[in-house]
Coordinates of C-alpha atoms in Angstrom, one line a residue:
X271 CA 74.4 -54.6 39.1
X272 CA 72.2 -53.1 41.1
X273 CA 70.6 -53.7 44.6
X274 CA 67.8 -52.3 46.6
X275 CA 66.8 -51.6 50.6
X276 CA 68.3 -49.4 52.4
X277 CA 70.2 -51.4 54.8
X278 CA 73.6 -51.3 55.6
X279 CA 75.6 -48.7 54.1
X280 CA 72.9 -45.7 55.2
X281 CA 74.3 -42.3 55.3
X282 CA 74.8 -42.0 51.6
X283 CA 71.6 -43.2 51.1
X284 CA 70.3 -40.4 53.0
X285 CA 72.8 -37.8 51.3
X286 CA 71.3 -38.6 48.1
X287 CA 67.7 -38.6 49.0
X288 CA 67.8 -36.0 50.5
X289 CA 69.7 -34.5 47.5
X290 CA 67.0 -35.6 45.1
X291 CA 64.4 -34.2 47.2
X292 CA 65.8 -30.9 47.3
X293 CA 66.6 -30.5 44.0
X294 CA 63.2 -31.9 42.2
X295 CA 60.6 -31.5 44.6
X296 CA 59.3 -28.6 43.8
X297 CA 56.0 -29.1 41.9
X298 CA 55.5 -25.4 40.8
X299 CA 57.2 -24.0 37.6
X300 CA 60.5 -22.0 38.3
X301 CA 60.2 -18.4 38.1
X302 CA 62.0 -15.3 36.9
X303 CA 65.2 -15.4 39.1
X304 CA 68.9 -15.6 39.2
X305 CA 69.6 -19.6 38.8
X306 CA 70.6 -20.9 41.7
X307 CA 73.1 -23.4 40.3
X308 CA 74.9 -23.2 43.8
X309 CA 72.0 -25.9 45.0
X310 CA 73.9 -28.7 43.0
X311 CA 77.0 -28.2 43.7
X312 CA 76.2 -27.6 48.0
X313 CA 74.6 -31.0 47.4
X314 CA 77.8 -33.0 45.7
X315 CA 79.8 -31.2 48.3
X316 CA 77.5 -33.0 51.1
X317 CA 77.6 -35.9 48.9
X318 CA 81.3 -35.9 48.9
X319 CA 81.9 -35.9 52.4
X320 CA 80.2 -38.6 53.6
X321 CA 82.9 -41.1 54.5
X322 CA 83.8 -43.5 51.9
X323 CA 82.8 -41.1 48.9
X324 CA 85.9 -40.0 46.6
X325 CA 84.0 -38.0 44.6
X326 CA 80.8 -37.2 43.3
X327 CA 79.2 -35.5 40.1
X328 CA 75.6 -34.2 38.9
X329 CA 73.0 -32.3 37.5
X330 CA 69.8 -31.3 37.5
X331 CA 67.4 -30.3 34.9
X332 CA 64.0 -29.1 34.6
X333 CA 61.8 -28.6 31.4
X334 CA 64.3 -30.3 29.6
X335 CA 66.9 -27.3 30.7
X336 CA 70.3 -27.2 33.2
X337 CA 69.9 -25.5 36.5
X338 CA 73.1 -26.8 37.6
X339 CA 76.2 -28.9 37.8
X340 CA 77.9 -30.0 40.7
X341 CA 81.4 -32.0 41.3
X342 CA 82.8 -32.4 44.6
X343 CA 85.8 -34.7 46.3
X344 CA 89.1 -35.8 43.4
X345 CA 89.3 -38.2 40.7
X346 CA 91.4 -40.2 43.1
X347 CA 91.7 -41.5 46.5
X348 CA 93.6 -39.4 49.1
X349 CA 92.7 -35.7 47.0
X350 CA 94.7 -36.9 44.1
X351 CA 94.2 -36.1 40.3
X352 CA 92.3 -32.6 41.0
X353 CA 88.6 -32.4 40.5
X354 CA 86.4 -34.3 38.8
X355 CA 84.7 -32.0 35.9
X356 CA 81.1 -32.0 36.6
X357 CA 79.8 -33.2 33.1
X358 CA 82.1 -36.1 33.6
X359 CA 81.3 -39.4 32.2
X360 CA 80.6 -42.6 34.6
X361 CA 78.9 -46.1 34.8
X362 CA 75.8 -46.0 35.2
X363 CA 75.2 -49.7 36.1
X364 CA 71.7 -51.5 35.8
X365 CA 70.2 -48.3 34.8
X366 CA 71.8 -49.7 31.3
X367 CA 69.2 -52.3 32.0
X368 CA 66.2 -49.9 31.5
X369 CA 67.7 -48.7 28.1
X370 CA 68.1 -51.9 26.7
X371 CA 64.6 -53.1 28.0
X372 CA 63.2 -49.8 25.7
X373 CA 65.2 -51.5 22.9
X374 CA 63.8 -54.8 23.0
X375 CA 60.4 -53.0 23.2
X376 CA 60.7 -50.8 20.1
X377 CA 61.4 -54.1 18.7
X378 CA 58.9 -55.7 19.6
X379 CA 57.0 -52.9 17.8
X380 CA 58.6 -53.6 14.8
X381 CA 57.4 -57.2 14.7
X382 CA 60.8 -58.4 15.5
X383 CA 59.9 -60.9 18.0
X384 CA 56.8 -60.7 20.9
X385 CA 57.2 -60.0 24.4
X386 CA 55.6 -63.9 25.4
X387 CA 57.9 -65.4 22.9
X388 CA 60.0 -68.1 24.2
X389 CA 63.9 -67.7 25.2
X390 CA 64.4 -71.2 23.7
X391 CA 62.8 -70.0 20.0
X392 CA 65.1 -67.1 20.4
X393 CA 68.1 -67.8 21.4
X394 CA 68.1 -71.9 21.0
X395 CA 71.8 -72.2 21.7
X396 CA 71.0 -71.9 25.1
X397 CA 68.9 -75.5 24.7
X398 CA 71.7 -76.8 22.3
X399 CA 74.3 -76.4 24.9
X400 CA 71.4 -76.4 28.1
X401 CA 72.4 -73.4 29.5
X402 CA 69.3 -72.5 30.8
X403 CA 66.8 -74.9 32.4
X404 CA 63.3 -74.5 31.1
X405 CA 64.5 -72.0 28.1
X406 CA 60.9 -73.0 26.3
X407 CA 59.0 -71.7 29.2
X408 CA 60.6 -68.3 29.8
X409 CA 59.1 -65.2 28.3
X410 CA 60.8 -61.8 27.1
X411 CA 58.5 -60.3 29.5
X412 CA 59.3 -62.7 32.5
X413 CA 63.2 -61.5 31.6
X414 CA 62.2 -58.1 31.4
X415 CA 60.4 -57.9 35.2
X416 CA 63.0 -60.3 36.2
X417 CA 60.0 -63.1 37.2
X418 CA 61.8 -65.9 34.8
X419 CA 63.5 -67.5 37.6
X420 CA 67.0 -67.7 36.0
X421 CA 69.6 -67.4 38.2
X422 CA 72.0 -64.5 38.5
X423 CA 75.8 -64.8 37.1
X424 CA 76.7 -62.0 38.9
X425 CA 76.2 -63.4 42.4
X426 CA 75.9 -66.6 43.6
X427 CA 72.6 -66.4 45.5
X428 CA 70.1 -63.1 45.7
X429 CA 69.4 -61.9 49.0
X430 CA 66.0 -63.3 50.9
X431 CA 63.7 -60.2 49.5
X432 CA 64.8 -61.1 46.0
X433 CA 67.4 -58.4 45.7
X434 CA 71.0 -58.8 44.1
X435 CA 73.6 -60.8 46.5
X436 CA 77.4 -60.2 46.7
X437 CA 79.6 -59.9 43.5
X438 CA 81.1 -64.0 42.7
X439 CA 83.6 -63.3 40.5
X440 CA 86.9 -61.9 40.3
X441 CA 86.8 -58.0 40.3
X442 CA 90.3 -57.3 39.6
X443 CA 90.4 -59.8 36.2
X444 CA 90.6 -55.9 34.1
X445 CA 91.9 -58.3 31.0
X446 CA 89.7 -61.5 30.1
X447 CA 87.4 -61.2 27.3
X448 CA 84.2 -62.8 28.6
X449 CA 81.2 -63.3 26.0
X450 CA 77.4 -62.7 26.9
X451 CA 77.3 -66.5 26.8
X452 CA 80.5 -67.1 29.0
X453 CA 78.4 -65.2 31.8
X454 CA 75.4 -67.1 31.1
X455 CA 77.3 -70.4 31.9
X456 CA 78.5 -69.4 35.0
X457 CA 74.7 -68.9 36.2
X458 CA 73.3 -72.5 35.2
X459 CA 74.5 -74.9 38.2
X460 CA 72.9 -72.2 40.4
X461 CA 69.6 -72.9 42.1
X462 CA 66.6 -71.2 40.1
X463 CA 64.8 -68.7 41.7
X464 CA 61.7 -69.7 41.2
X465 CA 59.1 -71.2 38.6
X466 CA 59.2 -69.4 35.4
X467 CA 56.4 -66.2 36.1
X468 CA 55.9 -66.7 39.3
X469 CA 58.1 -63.9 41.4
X470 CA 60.2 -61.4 41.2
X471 CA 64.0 -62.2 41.5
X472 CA 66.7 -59.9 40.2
X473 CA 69.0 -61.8 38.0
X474 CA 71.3 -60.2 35.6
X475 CA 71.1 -62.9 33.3
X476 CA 68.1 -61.8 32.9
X477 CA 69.5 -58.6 30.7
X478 CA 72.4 -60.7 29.4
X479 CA 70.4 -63.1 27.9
X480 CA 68.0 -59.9 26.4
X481 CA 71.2 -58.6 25.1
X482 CA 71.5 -61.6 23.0
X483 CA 68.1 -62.0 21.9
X484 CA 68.6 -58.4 20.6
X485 CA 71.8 -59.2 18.8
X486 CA 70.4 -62.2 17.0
X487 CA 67.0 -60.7 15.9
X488 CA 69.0 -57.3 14.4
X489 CA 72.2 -59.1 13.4
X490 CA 74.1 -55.8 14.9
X491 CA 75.9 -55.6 18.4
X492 CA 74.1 -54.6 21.3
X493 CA 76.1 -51.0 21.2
X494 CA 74.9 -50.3 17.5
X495 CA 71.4 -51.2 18.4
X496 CA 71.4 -48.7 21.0
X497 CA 73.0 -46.2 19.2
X498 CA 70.3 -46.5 16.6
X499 CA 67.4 -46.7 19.2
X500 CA 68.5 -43.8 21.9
X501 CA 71.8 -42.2 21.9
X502 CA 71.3 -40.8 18.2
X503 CA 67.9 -40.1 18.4
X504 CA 67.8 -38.4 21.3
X505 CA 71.3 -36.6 21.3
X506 CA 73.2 -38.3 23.9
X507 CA 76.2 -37.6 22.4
X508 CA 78.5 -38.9 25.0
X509 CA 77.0 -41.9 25.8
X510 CA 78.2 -45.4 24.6
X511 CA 78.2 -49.0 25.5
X512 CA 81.8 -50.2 26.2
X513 CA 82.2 -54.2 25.2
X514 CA 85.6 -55.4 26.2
X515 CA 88.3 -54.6 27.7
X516 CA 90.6 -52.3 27.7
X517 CA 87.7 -50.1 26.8
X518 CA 86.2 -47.9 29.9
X519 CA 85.2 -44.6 30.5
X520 CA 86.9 -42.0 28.4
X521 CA 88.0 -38.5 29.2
X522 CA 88.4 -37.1 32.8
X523 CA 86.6 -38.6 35.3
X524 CA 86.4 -40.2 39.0
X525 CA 88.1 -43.5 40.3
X526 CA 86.6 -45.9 42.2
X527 CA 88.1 -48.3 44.6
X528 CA 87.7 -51.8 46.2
X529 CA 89.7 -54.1 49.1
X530 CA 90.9 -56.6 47.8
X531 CA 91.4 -60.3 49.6
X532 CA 94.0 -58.8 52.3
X533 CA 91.9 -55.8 52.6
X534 CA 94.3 -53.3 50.6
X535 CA 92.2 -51.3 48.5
X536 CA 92.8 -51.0 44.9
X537 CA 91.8 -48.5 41.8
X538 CA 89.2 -50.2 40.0
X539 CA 88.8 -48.0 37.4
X540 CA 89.9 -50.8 34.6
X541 CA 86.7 -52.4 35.6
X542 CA 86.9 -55.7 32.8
X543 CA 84.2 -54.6 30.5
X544 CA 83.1 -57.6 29.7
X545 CA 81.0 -57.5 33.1
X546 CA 78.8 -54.7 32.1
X547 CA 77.1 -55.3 28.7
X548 CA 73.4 -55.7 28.5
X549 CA 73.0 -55.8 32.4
X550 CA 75.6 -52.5 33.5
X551 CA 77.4 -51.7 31.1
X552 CA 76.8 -47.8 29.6
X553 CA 79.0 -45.2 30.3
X554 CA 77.1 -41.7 30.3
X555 CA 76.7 -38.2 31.5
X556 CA 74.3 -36.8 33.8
X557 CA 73.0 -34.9 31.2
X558 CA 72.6 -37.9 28.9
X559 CA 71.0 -39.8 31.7
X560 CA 68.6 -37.1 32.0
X561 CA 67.9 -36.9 28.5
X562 CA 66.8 -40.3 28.1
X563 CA 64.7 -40.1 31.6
X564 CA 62.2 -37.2 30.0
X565 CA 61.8 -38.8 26.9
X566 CA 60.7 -42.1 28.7
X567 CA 58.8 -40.6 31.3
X568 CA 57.5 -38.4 28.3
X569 CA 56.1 -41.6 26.4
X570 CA 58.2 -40.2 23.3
X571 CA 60.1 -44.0 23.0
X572 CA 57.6 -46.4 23.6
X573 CA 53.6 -46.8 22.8
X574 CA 51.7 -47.0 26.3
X575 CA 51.2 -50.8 26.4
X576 CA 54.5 -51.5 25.9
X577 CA 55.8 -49.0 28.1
X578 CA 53.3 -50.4 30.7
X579 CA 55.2 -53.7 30.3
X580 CA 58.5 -51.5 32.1
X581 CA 56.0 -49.6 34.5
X582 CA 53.1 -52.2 36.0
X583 CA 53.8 -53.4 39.4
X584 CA 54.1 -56.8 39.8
X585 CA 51.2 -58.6 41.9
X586 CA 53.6 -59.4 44.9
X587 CA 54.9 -55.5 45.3
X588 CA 54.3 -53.6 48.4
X589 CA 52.3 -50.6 48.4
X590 CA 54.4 -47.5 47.7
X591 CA 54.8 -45.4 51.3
X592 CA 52.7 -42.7 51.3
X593 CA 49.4 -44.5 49.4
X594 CA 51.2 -43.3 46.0
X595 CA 54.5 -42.2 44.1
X596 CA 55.7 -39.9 46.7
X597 CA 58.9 -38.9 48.4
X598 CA 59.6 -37.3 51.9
X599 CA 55.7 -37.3 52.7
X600 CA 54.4 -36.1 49.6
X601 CA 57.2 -33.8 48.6
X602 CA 58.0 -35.4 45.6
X603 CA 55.5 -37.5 43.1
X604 CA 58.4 -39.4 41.2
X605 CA 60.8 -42.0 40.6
X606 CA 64.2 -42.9 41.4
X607 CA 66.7 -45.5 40.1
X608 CA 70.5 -46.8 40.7
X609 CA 73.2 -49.1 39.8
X610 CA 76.0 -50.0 41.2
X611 CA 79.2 -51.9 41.4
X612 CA 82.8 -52.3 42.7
X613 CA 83.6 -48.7 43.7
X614 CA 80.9 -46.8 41.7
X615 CA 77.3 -45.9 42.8
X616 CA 75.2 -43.8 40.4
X617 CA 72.0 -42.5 40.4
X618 CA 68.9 -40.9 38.9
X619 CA 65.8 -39.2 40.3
X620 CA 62.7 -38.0 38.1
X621 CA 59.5 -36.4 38.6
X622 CA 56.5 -38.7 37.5
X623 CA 55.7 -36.4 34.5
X624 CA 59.6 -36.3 33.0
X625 CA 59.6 -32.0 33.6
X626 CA 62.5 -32.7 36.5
X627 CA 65.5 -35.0 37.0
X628 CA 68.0 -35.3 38.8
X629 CA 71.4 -38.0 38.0
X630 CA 74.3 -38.1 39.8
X631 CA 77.2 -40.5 40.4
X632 CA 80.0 -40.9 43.3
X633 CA 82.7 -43.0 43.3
X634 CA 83.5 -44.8 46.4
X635 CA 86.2 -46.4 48.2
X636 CA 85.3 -48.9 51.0
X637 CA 87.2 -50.9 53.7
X638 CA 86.0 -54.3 54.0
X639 CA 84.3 -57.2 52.5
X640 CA 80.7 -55.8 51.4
X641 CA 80.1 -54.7 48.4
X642 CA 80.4 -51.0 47.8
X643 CA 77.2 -49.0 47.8
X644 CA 75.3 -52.9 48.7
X645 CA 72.0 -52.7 49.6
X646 CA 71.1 -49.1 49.9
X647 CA 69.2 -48.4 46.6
X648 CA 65.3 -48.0 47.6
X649 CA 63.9 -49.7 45.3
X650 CA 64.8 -51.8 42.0
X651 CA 66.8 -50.1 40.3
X652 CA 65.7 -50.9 36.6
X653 CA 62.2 -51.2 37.6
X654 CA 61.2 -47.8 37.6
X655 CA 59.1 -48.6 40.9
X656 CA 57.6 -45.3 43.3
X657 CA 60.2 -43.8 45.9
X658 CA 59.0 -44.9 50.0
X659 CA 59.2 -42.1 51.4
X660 CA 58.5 -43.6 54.9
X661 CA 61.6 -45.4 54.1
X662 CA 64.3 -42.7 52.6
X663 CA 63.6 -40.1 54.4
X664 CA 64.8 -39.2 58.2
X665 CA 63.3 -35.8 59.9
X666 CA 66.7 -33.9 59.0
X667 CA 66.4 -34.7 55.2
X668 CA 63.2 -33.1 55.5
X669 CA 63.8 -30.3 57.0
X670 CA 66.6 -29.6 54.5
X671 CA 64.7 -30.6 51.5
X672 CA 61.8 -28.0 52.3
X673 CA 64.4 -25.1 53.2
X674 CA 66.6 -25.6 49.9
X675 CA 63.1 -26.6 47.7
X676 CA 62.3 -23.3 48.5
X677 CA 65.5 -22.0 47.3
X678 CA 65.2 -24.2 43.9
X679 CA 61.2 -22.9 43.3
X680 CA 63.3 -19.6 42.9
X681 CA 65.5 -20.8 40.1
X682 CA 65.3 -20.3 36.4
X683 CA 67.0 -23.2 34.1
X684 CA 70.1 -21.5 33.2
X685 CA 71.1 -23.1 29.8
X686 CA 69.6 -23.9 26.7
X687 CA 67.1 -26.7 26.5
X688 CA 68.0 -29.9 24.8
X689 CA 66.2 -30.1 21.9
X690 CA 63.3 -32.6 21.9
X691 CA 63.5 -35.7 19.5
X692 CA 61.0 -35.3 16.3
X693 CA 58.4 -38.2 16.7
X694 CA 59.9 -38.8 13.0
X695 CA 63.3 -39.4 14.1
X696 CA 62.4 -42.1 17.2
X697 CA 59.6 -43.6 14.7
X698 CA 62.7 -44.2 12.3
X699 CA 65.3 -44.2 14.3
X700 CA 69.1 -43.4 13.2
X701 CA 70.2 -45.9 11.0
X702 CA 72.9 -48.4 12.6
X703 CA 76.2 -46.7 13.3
X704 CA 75.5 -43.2 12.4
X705 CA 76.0 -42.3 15.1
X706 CA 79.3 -42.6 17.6
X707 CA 80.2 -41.0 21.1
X708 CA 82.1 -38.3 21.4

């Protein structure tokens, strides 16, 4: 539910680096100032008016600390339903993926299962009913760096760099209840990607099928599991894992839109849950989002070979631009990662050493056949790879990233910081269900 490149749909692309840039990039401490929360909100505003952005929320946070929100555009199409409120909730899309990934890793740390343990041995009702050819070959860690070869559910075919194709299924279904395994069956007449290790190919049956093996090994749902794991731990207090519909994203928040098959576009806000799950499916805060960026970057949720397992460029990866982590030639050393789907884009930025982040989400509308926000993410988005500078960023993104960096270098955080997690609560964890979304 996520895609990378940054072909076709460009400008945002370039609004929203350009955005991270300027609100990140500056590698010095803040000093003694006025906050200059204003920088947020001028950048959701830009956000919002690229053409086929409704709206667009998000915030940025250094040292753990708030140095502004932002919300720009209307919950609605054509300026209806007000503002959105800037600590909004939204799909986050495959950036789900790298919180379930830390799941299966922390479980793997408690002996649970291995990361070269077989998908067959784990989950061996997909041999029983042959869902997934070569099942006692395929590794949690080829389903984690999506090498395993299994085909994709959520699109027919990936694109020719390995990157997730076009939605298959039937966006407007808001009502079916569809389980983990209904999805997985969809994938298994599809050609494989490759032989079991041997490339990168996103697949979101990948994360489905991770999903499961979670389920199975804890005997609680995916949504407890990361309750336990992350949201409790680290105070995410408003983030959850919808699982079927009618649930969605509660409270105030933007709509997103898609054309249907005579071209009439159509509130998609219903969005079937039952398509999110393991591979898209959290609903957070960009605050929340944040959260859980420090604490990874941090190393506070996973020890360093495990984490190394998320992080570790595969052998067939280009160089990032640059000759390292960098963005906009060397203006940012960090990260950035997205997911998307029918009418939602969101996004999160992140310095290398978790003091900075930036997430933000826009809701889209979009006349036409492509996919909303398709192929614009630099990047994998649950891969954690390096940002290309040489490939983001134009001459006018620069030139407005070092005039408003400048502006943010003079900014103070201007709210309390969010407490770190004790090492004693992540090493324990919150017991199962304690905690529940506000």
């Amino acid at each position: 539910m996520t895609d990378d490149g940054n072909r076709g749909w460009r400008s945002p692309s370039r609004v929203t680096a350009g955005a991270a840039a300027l609100m990140m990039a500056c590698a010095g401490p803040a000093v003694a100032a006025p906050a200059q929360a204003g920088n947020v909100q001028r950048a959701m505003e830009e956000l919002a008016r690229v053409p086929g952005v409704v709206g667009a929320v998000g915030g940025a946070y250094v040292d753990g600390r708030s140095i502004g929100l932002g919300s720009a555009g209307t919950r609605s199409l054509d300026g209806g339903g007000g503002a959105i409120p800037a600590n909004a909730r939204f799909r986050i899309g495959s950036q789900t993926k790298e919180m379930v990934a830390t799941v299966v890793l922390r479980l793997v740390k408690e002996g649970r299962f291995g990361v070269d343990d077989r998908l067959g041995d784990l989950l061996p009702v997909v041999v029983s009913e042959d869902l997934v050819a070569r099942a006692d070959e395929i590794t949690v860690r080829q389903m984690l760096r999506h090498t395993s070869g299994i085909p994709d559910w959520y699109a027919e075919e990936p694109n020719p760099d390995g990157s997730e194709g076009d939605i298959s299924f039937d966006v407007f279904d808001f009502t079916t209840h569809y389980r983990p395994l209904d999805l997985v069956k969809w994938s298994r007449d599809r050609p494989r990607t490759g032989e079991p290790g041997e490339k990168y190919s996103y697949s979101n049956t990948n994360y489905t099928l991770l999903g499961m093996v979670v389920e199975r090994a804890t005997g609680h749902g995916l949504a407890t599991e990361l309750r336990g794991h992350l949201f409790g731990p680290l105070g995410m207090t408003r983030t959850y894992l919808p699982v079927k519909p009618p649930e969605g994203i509660r409270g105030p928040h933007g709509h997103g839109y898609y054309p249907d098959a005579n071209g009439r576009l159509r509130d998609v806000d219903r969005f079937n849950a039952s398509f999110g799950g393991a591979a898209g499916g959290v609903v957070s805060t960009a605050h929340d989002v944040s959260v859980f960026r420090r604490a990874f970057s941090q190393g506070k949720l996973l020890p360093p070979e495990l984490q190394r397992v998320l992080t570790d460029r595969l052998p067939n990866d280009p160089p990032p631009g640059g000759g390292g982590p960098a963005f906009c030639d060397g203006e940012l050393d960090g990260f950035f990662t997205g997911g998307s789907t029918a009418g939602y884009l969101a996004m999160a930025f992140y310095t290398k050493d978790g003091s900075r982040q930036l997430s933000m989400s826009a809701t889209l509308e979009r006349q036409g056949h492509q996919r909303p926000g398709r192929r614009h993410v630099q990047g994998r988005g649950d891969r954690l790879l390096p940002i290309r500078s040489s490939k983001t960023c134009s001459a006018t993104d620069r030139s407005r990233t070092a005039r408003r960096c400048r502006e943010i270098v003079a900014s103070r955080p201007s709210s309390a910081p969010h407490p770190d997690p004790s090492p004693a609560v992540l090493e324990g964890r919150a017991r199962p269900g304690r905690s529940s979304p506000a």
